[in-house]
Amino acid sequence: MTRELAVLGTASQVPTRHRNHNGYLLRFDDEVILFDPGEGTQRQMLMAGLAVTPITRICITHFHGDHSLGLPGILQRISLDKVPHPVAVHYPAAGQEYYDRLRHATSYWDNADIVPVPASGAAFEAEISVGRLTALPLWHSLPTYGYRLVEPEGRRMVPDLLAAHGIAGPDVGELQRAGRLGDVTLAQVSTIRPGQSFAFVMDTGLCDNVYALAEGVDMLVIESTFLTEDATMAEMVGHLTAAQAGAVARESGVRVLVLTHFSQRYQDASRFLAEARTQFSGEIVVAEDLMRVPFPPRNATG
Ligand SMILES: [Zn+2]
Ligand SMILES: [Zn+2]
């Protein structure tokens, strides 16, 4: 089972020579989620060697162009490639008119099974194949939702304990399915395997829900549009600085911090790393287009 993030684009507002508009493909076992397809996402997927067929779900934080102008191309491609399964699309319900336009932006033979699932209110939750997907409103110049995916706890069988109880072969599967086998319970021969988690926080000033989304996740993808020298403007327009992103990661106990959505005003991306590093001592990835970021191994107790 593969768990990794493919970065398709990392620019805020406008693409640059080296950074496409946003786009992130999360592979979490069988669930493949495309987040915020900005303009050019279809071609970036080609450059990354990724097909649209595995996509099970699309999550849009908000309807600014750098997060959604690629949606028409991706939806048309899903149709063209005859993707056989339904593809859910999550987006802020307040942006329904933008969704409707992007969904039917041009004429094509539309035979895809696209299922709109808008998010509204103080919290949105959906049970999906790998766990629970939550969307929480953020603080930006138009309605914006961040996303959080949490895999439930599981159990890991311990070979020595199985042997001690004389359980082997098909009995192991039976015990896992039924929760017990004769007098032996699942708890006696297994340990807890913590679930993994992921959060996606785009285009927001600092607010409580940034922390609620990021809490304890294995991987946090978060906008870091600005540097501290422009912190006043960042706050005015509803964006974060790299230092704020680092502080969120520290306070939330994040394992891997992925910084992205960079303003084109800065030439040297190492400055984002330096500023985040003053706040966070864990793993920091300054995202570049077409980069793959693997999920970290399950943590120590798992
Ligand atoms: Zn943006
Ligand atoms: Zn925005």
GROMACS .gro file of C-alpha atoms and ligand atoms in nm:
model
  304
    1MET     CA    1   0.000   0.000   0.000
    2THR     CA    2   0.143   0.333  -0.103
    3ARG     CA    3   0.100   0.653   0.088
    4GLU     CA    4   0.258   0.959  -0.064
    5LEU     CA    5   0.196   1.313  -0.179
    6ALA     CA    6   0.272   1.411  -0.538
    7VAL     CA    7   0.321   1.786  -0.569
    8LEU     CA    8   0.190   1.922  -0.899
    9GLY     CA    9   0.219   2.295  -0.841
   10THR     CA   10   0.336   2.533  -0.569
   11ALA     CA   11   0.269   2.892  -0.685
   12SER     CA   12   0.018   3.128  -0.531
   13GLN     CA   13  -0.182   3.364  -0.752
   14VAL     CA   14   0.015   3.329  -1.079
   15PRO     CA   15   0.236   3.054  -1.217
   16THR     CA   16   0.605   3.128  -1.260
   17ARG     CA   17   0.874   2.975  -1.483
   18HIS     CA   18   0.943   2.715  -1.214
   19ARG     CA   19   0.615   2.687  -1.025
   20ASN     CA   20   0.276   2.590  -1.164
   21HIS     CA   21  -0.050   2.689  -0.998
   22ASN     CA   22  -0.140   2.463  -0.703
   23GLY     CA   23  -0.216   2.093  -0.735
   24TYR     CA   24  -0.150   1.802  -0.497
   25LEU     CA   25  -0.230   1.435  -0.542
   26LEU     CA   26  -0.249   1.234  -0.221
   27ARG     CA   27  -0.229   0.858  -0.259
   28PHE     CA   28  -0.352   0.693   0.060
   29ASP     CA   29  -0.385   0.323  -0.029
   30ASP     CA   30  -0.687   0.294  -0.258
   31GLU     CA   31  -0.804   0.649  -0.192
   32VAL     CA   32  -0.647   0.894  -0.435
   33ILE     CA   33  -0.741   1.254  -0.364
   34LEU     CA   34  -0.663   1.550  -0.588
   35PHE     CA   35  -0.647   1.873  -0.387
   36ASP     CA   36  -0.686   2.220  -0.538
   37PRO     CA   37  -0.628   2.167  -0.911
   38GLY     CA   38  -0.503   2.504  -1.035
   39GLU     CA   39  -0.457   2.593  -1.401
   40GLY     CA   40  -0.237   2.344  -1.583
   41THR     CA   41  -0.296   2.053  -1.344
   42GLN     CA   42  -0.377   1.811  -1.626
   43ARG     CA   43  -0.038   1.871  -1.788
   44GLN     CA   44   0.146   1.864  -1.456
   45MET     CA   45  -0.001   1.519  -1.393
   46LEU     CA   46   0.135   1.409  -1.728
   47MET     CA   47   0.478   1.548  -1.639
   48ALA     CA   48   0.460   1.366  -1.303
   49GLY     CA   49   0.371   1.037  -1.474
   50LEU     CA   50   0.027   1.027  -1.310
   51ALA     CA   51  -0.302   0.923  -1.469
   52VAL     CA   52  -0.646   1.058  -1.372
   53THR     CA   53  -0.800   0.708  -1.359
   54PRO     CA   54  -0.703   0.629  -0.998
   55ILE     CA   55  -0.853   0.957  -0.868
   56THR     CA   56  -1.139   0.878  -0.631
   57ARG     CA   57  -1.203   1.224  -0.493
   58ILE     CA   58  -1.129   1.592  -0.554
   59CYS     CA   59  -1.113   1.842  -0.266
   60ILE     CA   60  -1.124   2.214  -0.338
   61THR     CA   61  -1.048   2.458  -0.057
   62HIS     CA   62  -1.193   2.765  -0.231
   63PHE     CA   63  -1.271   2.913  -0.569
   64HIS     CA   64  -0.972   3.134  -0.634
   65GLY     CA   65  -0.821   3.048  -0.972
   66ASP     CA   66  -0.491   2.919  -0.838
   67HIS     CA   67  -0.690   2.645  -0.656
   68SER     CA   68  -0.961   2.558  -0.907
   69LEU     CA   69  -0.897   2.673  -1.266
   70GLY     CA   70  -0.769   2.323  -1.346
   71LEU     CA   71  -1.095   2.155  -1.248
   72PRO     CA   72  -1.259   2.172  -1.595
   73GLY     CA   73  -0.960   2.006  -1.761
   74ILE     CA   74  -0.938   1.731  -1.500
   75LEU     CA   75  -1.312   1.656  -1.518
   76GLN     CA   76  -1.305   1.643  -1.896
   77ARG     CA   77  -1.003   1.412  -1.884
   78ILE     CA   78  -1.183   1.183  -1.637
   79SER     CA   79  -1.463   1.160  -1.891
   80LEU     CA   80  -1.230   1.112  -2.188
   81ASP     CA   81  -1.039   0.834  -2.010
   82LYS     CA   82  -1.367   0.662  -1.919
   83VAL     CA   83  -1.292   0.644  -1.547
   84PRO     CA   84  -1.528   0.365  -1.439
   85HIS     CA   85  -1.592   0.470  -1.078
   86PRO     CA   86  -1.769   0.773  -0.929
   87VAL     CA   87  -1.548   1.070  -0.838
   88ALA     CA   88  -1.668   1.283  -0.546
   89VAL     CA   89  -1.592   1.654  -0.552
   90HIS     CA   90  -1.585   1.847  -0.224
   91TYR     CA   91  -1.592   2.227  -0.223
   92PRO     CA   92  -1.740   2.509  -0.016
   93ALA     CA   93  -2.118   2.515  -0.074
   94ALA     CA   94  -2.105   2.896  -0.081
   95GLY     CA   95  -1.909   2.866  -0.407
   96GLN     CA   96  -2.178   2.663  -0.585
   97GLU     CA   97  -2.204   2.909  -0.877
   98TYR     CA   98  -1.829   2.879  -0.944
   99TYR     CA   99  -1.847   2.501  -0.918
  100ASP     CA  100  -2.135   2.493  -1.167
  101ARG     CA  101  -1.942   2.703  -1.418
  102LEU     CA  102  -1.622   2.500  -1.386
  103ARG     CA  103  -1.817   2.174  -1.405
  104HIS     CA  104  -1.964   2.276  -1.740
  105ALA     CA  105  -1.700   2.519  -1.866
  106THR     CA  106  -1.689   2.389  -2.225
  107SER     CA  107  -1.868   2.142  -2.445
  108TYR     CA  108  -1.762   1.777  -2.439
  109TRP     CA  109  -1.908   1.429  -2.430
  110ASP     CA  110  -1.968   1.413  -2.059
  111ASN     CA  111  -2.002   1.056  -1.941
  112ALA     CA  112  -1.815   1.068  -1.610
  113ASP     CA  113  -1.985   0.996  -1.280
  114ILE     CA  114  -1.897   1.317  -1.095
  115VAL     CA  115  -2.065   1.344  -0.754
  116PRO     CA  116  -2.073   1.692  -0.602
  117VAL     CA  117  -2.052   1.684  -0.220
  118PRO     CA  118  -2.041   2.048  -0.105
  119ALA     CA  119  -1.927   2.137   0.246
  120SER     CA  120  -2.116   2.392   0.453
  121GLY     CA  121  -2.154   2.505   0.814
  122ALA     CA  122  -1.906   2.478   1.100
  123ALA     CA  123  -1.784   2.131   1.008
  124PHE     CA  124  -1.829   1.873   0.735
  125GLU     CA  125  -1.752   1.504   0.779
  126ALA     CA  126  -1.758   1.206   0.546
  127GLU     CA  127  -1.663   0.844   0.612
  128ILE     CA  128  -1.451   0.730   0.319
  129SER     CA  129  -1.280   0.398   0.249
  130VAL     CA  130  -0.963   0.477   0.448
  131GLY     CA  131  -1.108   0.678   0.736
  132ARG     CA  132  -1.279   1.004   0.816
  133LEU     CA  133  -1.253   1.312   0.597
  134THR     CA  134  -1.328   1.638   0.779
  135ALA     CA  135  -1.358   1.987   0.634
  136LEU     CA  136  -1.344   2.297   0.854
  137PRO     CA  137  -1.391   2.662   0.752
  138LEU     CA  138  -1.082   2.881   0.737
  139TRP     CA  139  -1.028   3.257   0.736
  140HIS     CA  140  -0.979   3.402   0.387
  141SER     CA  141  -1.133   3.662   0.155
  142LEU     CA  142  -1.400   3.415   0.041
  143PRO     CA  143  -1.546   3.094   0.190
  144THR     CA  144  -1.261   2.844   0.230
  145TYR     CA  145  -1.241   2.496   0.386
  146GLY     CA  146  -0.933   2.305   0.498
  147TYR     CA  147  -0.932   1.924   0.497
  148ARG     CA  148  -0.820   1.655   0.740
  149LEU     CA  149  -0.803   1.280   0.679
  150VAL     CA  150  -0.774   1.042   0.976
  151GLU     CA  151  -0.732   0.668   0.948
  152PRO     CA  152  -0.888   0.480   1.241
  153GLU     CA  153  -0.677   0.280   1.482
  154GLY     CA  154  -0.620  -0.081   1.385
  155ARG     CA  155  -0.456  -0.383   1.545
  156ARG     CA  156  -0.129  -0.549   1.455
  157MET     CA  157  -0.090  -0.922   1.517
  158VAL     CA  158   0.212  -1.023   1.730
  159PRO     CA  159   0.367  -1.350   1.599
  160ASP     CA  160   0.507  -1.452   1.942
  161LEU     CA  161   0.168  -1.411   2.108
  162LEU     CA  162  -0.006  -1.602   1.828
  163ALA     CA  163   0.247  -1.885   1.868
  164ALA     CA  164   0.204  -1.886   2.247
  165HIS     CA  165  -0.169  -1.947   2.195
  166GLY     CA  166  -0.108  -2.206   1.925
  167ILE     CA  167  -0.280  -2.002   1.655
  168ALA     CA  168  -0.149  -2.031   1.299
  169GLY     CA  169  -0.255  -2.043   0.934
  170PRO     CA  170  -0.617  -1.963   0.843
  171ASP     CA  171  -0.707  -1.933   1.214
  172VAL     CA  172  -0.523  -1.600   1.224
  173GLY     CA  173  -0.759  -1.451   0.965
  174GLU     CA  174  -1.059  -1.599   1.140
  175LEU     CA  175  -0.950  -1.442   1.470
  176GLN     CA  176  -0.903  -1.104   1.298
  177ARG     CA  177  -1.248  -1.122   1.141
  178ALA     CA  178  -1.439  -1.249   1.443
  179GLY     CA  179  -1.243  -1.073   1.716
  180ARG     CA  180  -1.193  -1.402   1.900
  181LEU     CA  181  -1.111  -1.768   1.842
  182GLY     CA  182  -1.233  -2.002   2.114
  183ASP     CA  183  -1.106  -1.850   2.439
  184VAL     CA  184  -0.849  -1.625   2.272
  185THR     CA  185  -0.944  -1.266   2.204
  186LEU     CA  186  -0.788  -1.036   1.945
  187ALA     CA  187  -0.655  -0.810   2.223
  188GLN     CA  188  -0.450  -1.100   2.367
  189VAL     CA  189  -0.249  -1.156   2.050
  190SER     CA  190  -0.221  -0.808   1.900
  191THR     CA  191  -0.120  -0.451   1.978
  192ILE     CA  192  -0.281  -0.124   1.877
  193ARG     CA  193  -0.168   0.010   1.539
  194PRO     CA  194  -0.221   0.386   1.537
  195GLY     CA  195  -0.390   0.529   1.230
  196GLN     CA  196  -0.215   0.781   1.009
  197SER     CA  197  -0.343   1.128   0.932
  198PHE     CA  198  -0.305   1.412   0.684
  199ALA     CA  199  -0.414   1.776   0.675
  200PHE     CA  200  -0.440   2.027   0.392
  201VAL     CA  201  -0.455   2.394   0.493
  202MET     CA  202  -0.466   2.649   0.216
  203ASP     CA  203  -0.529   3.021   0.199
  204THR     CA  204  -0.606   3.136   0.548
  205GLY     CA  205  -0.498   3.373   0.817
  206LEU     CA  206  -0.418   3.212   1.149
  207CYS     CA  207  -0.737   3.087   1.318
  208ASP     CA  208  -0.846   2.807   1.555
  209ASN     CA  209  -0.940   2.573   1.271
  210VAL     CA  210  -0.585   2.579   1.134
  211TYR     CA  211  -0.482   2.410   1.460
  212ALA     CA  212  -0.787   2.183   1.466
  213LEU     CA  213  -0.699   2.054   1.118
  214ALA     CA  214  -0.327   2.016   1.191
  215GLU     CA  215  -0.356   1.850   1.534
  216GLY     CA  216  -0.116   1.555   1.555
  217VAL     CA  217  -0.108   1.476   1.182
  218ASP     CA  218   0.168   1.274   1.019
  219MET     CA  219   0.177   1.515   0.725
  220LEU     CA  220   0.062   1.877   0.709
  221VAL     CA  221   0.051   2.054   0.373
  222ILE     CA  222   0.012   2.421   0.452
  223GLU     CA  223   0.032   2.749   0.266
  224SER     CA  224   0.327   2.969   0.349
  225THR     CA  225   0.266   3.249   0.104
  226PHE     CA  226   0.475   3.513   0.278
  227LEU     CA  227   0.785   3.574   0.486
  228THR     CA  228   0.781   3.758   0.818
  229GLU     CA  229   0.891   4.086   0.653
  230ASP     CA  230   0.544   4.092   0.491
  231ALA     CA  231   0.351   3.963   0.794
  232THR     CA  232   0.124   4.267   0.813
  233MET     CA  233   0.011   4.223   0.455
  234ALA     CA  234  -0.028   3.847   0.508
  235GLU     CA  235  -0.271   3.910   0.790
  236MET     CA  236  -0.459   4.173   0.590
  237VAL     CA  237  -0.521   3.944   0.294
  238GLY     CA  238  -0.578   3.619   0.489
  239HIS     CA  239  -0.252   3.432   0.439
  240LEU     CA  240   0.022   3.274   0.650
  241THR     CA  241   0.394   3.330   0.679
  242ALA     CA  242   0.647   3.047   0.682
  243ALA     CA  243   0.720   3.121   1.049
  244GLN     CA  244   0.349   3.094   1.136
  245ALA     CA  245   0.328   2.763   0.946
  246GLY     CA  246   0.628   2.638   1.145
  247ALA     CA  247   0.470   2.746   1.473
  248VAL     CA  248   0.145   2.567   1.382
  249ALA     CA  249   0.344   2.248   1.312
  250ARG     CA  250   0.524   2.273   1.647
  251GLU     CA  251   0.215   2.349   1.855
  252SER     CA  252   0.011   2.080   1.679
  253GLY     CA  253   0.270   1.801   1.705
  254VAL     CA  254   0.298   1.755   1.326
  255ARG     CA  255   0.554   1.503   1.196
  256VAL     CA  256   0.622   1.619   0.838
  257LEU     CA  257   0.560   1.981   0.745
  258VAL     CA  258   0.516   2.057   0.373
  259LEU     CA  259   0.534   2.428   0.289
  260THR     CA  260   0.385   2.551  -0.038
  261HIS     CA  261   0.175   2.823  -0.213
  262PHE     CA  262   0.466   3.065  -0.238
  263SER     CA  263   0.433   3.425  -0.347
  264GLN     CA  264   0.629   3.501  -0.664
  265ARG     CA  265   0.780   3.805  -0.493
  266TYR     CA  266   1.054   3.592  -0.330
  267GLN     CA  267   1.335   3.452  -0.545
  268ASP     CA  268   1.503   3.231  -0.285
  269ALA     CA  269   1.285   2.947  -0.151
  270SER     CA  270   1.543   2.858   0.115
  271ARG     CA  271   1.419   3.160   0.311
  272PHE     CA  272   1.086   2.979   0.373
  273LEU     CA  273   1.278   2.686   0.519
  274ALA     CA  274   1.494   2.912   0.735
  275GLU     CA  275   1.192   3.093   0.880
  276ALA     CA  276   0.992   2.777   0.946
  277ARG     CA  277   1.301   2.617   1.104
  278THR     CA  278   1.313   2.887   1.371
  279GLN     CA  279   0.978   2.747   1.494
  280PHE     CA  280   0.978   2.376   1.413
  281SER     CA  281   1.252   2.116   1.460
  282GLY     CA  282   1.079   1.827   1.275
  283GLU     CA  283   1.101   1.737   0.906
  284ILE     CA  284   1.029   2.034   0.676
  285VAL     CA  285   0.978   2.001   0.302
  286VAL     CA  286   0.981   2.316   0.089
  287ALA     CA  287   0.763   2.190  -0.193
  288GLU     CA  288   0.882   2.202  -0.552
  289ASP     CA  289   0.675   2.110  -0.856
  290LEU     CA  290   0.672   1.737  -0.942
  291MET     CA  291   0.822   1.639  -0.605
  292ARG     CA  292   0.702   1.321  -0.428
  293VAL     CA  293   0.681   1.328  -0.050
  294PRO     CA  294   0.641   0.984   0.111
  295PHE     CA  295   0.436   0.943   0.425
  296PRO     CA  296   0.660   0.884   0.727
  297PRO     CA  297   0.654   0.531   0.871
  298ARG     CA  298   0.391   0.472   1.138
  299ASN     CA  299   0.507   0.623   1.465
  300ALA     CA  300   0.687   0.435   1.741
  301THR     CA  301   0.388   0.276   1.912
  302GLY     CA  302   0.273   0.135   1.580
  303ZN      ZN  303  -0.415   3.077  -0.335
  304ZN      ZN  304  -0.715   3.233  -0.215
   0.00000   0.00000   0.00000
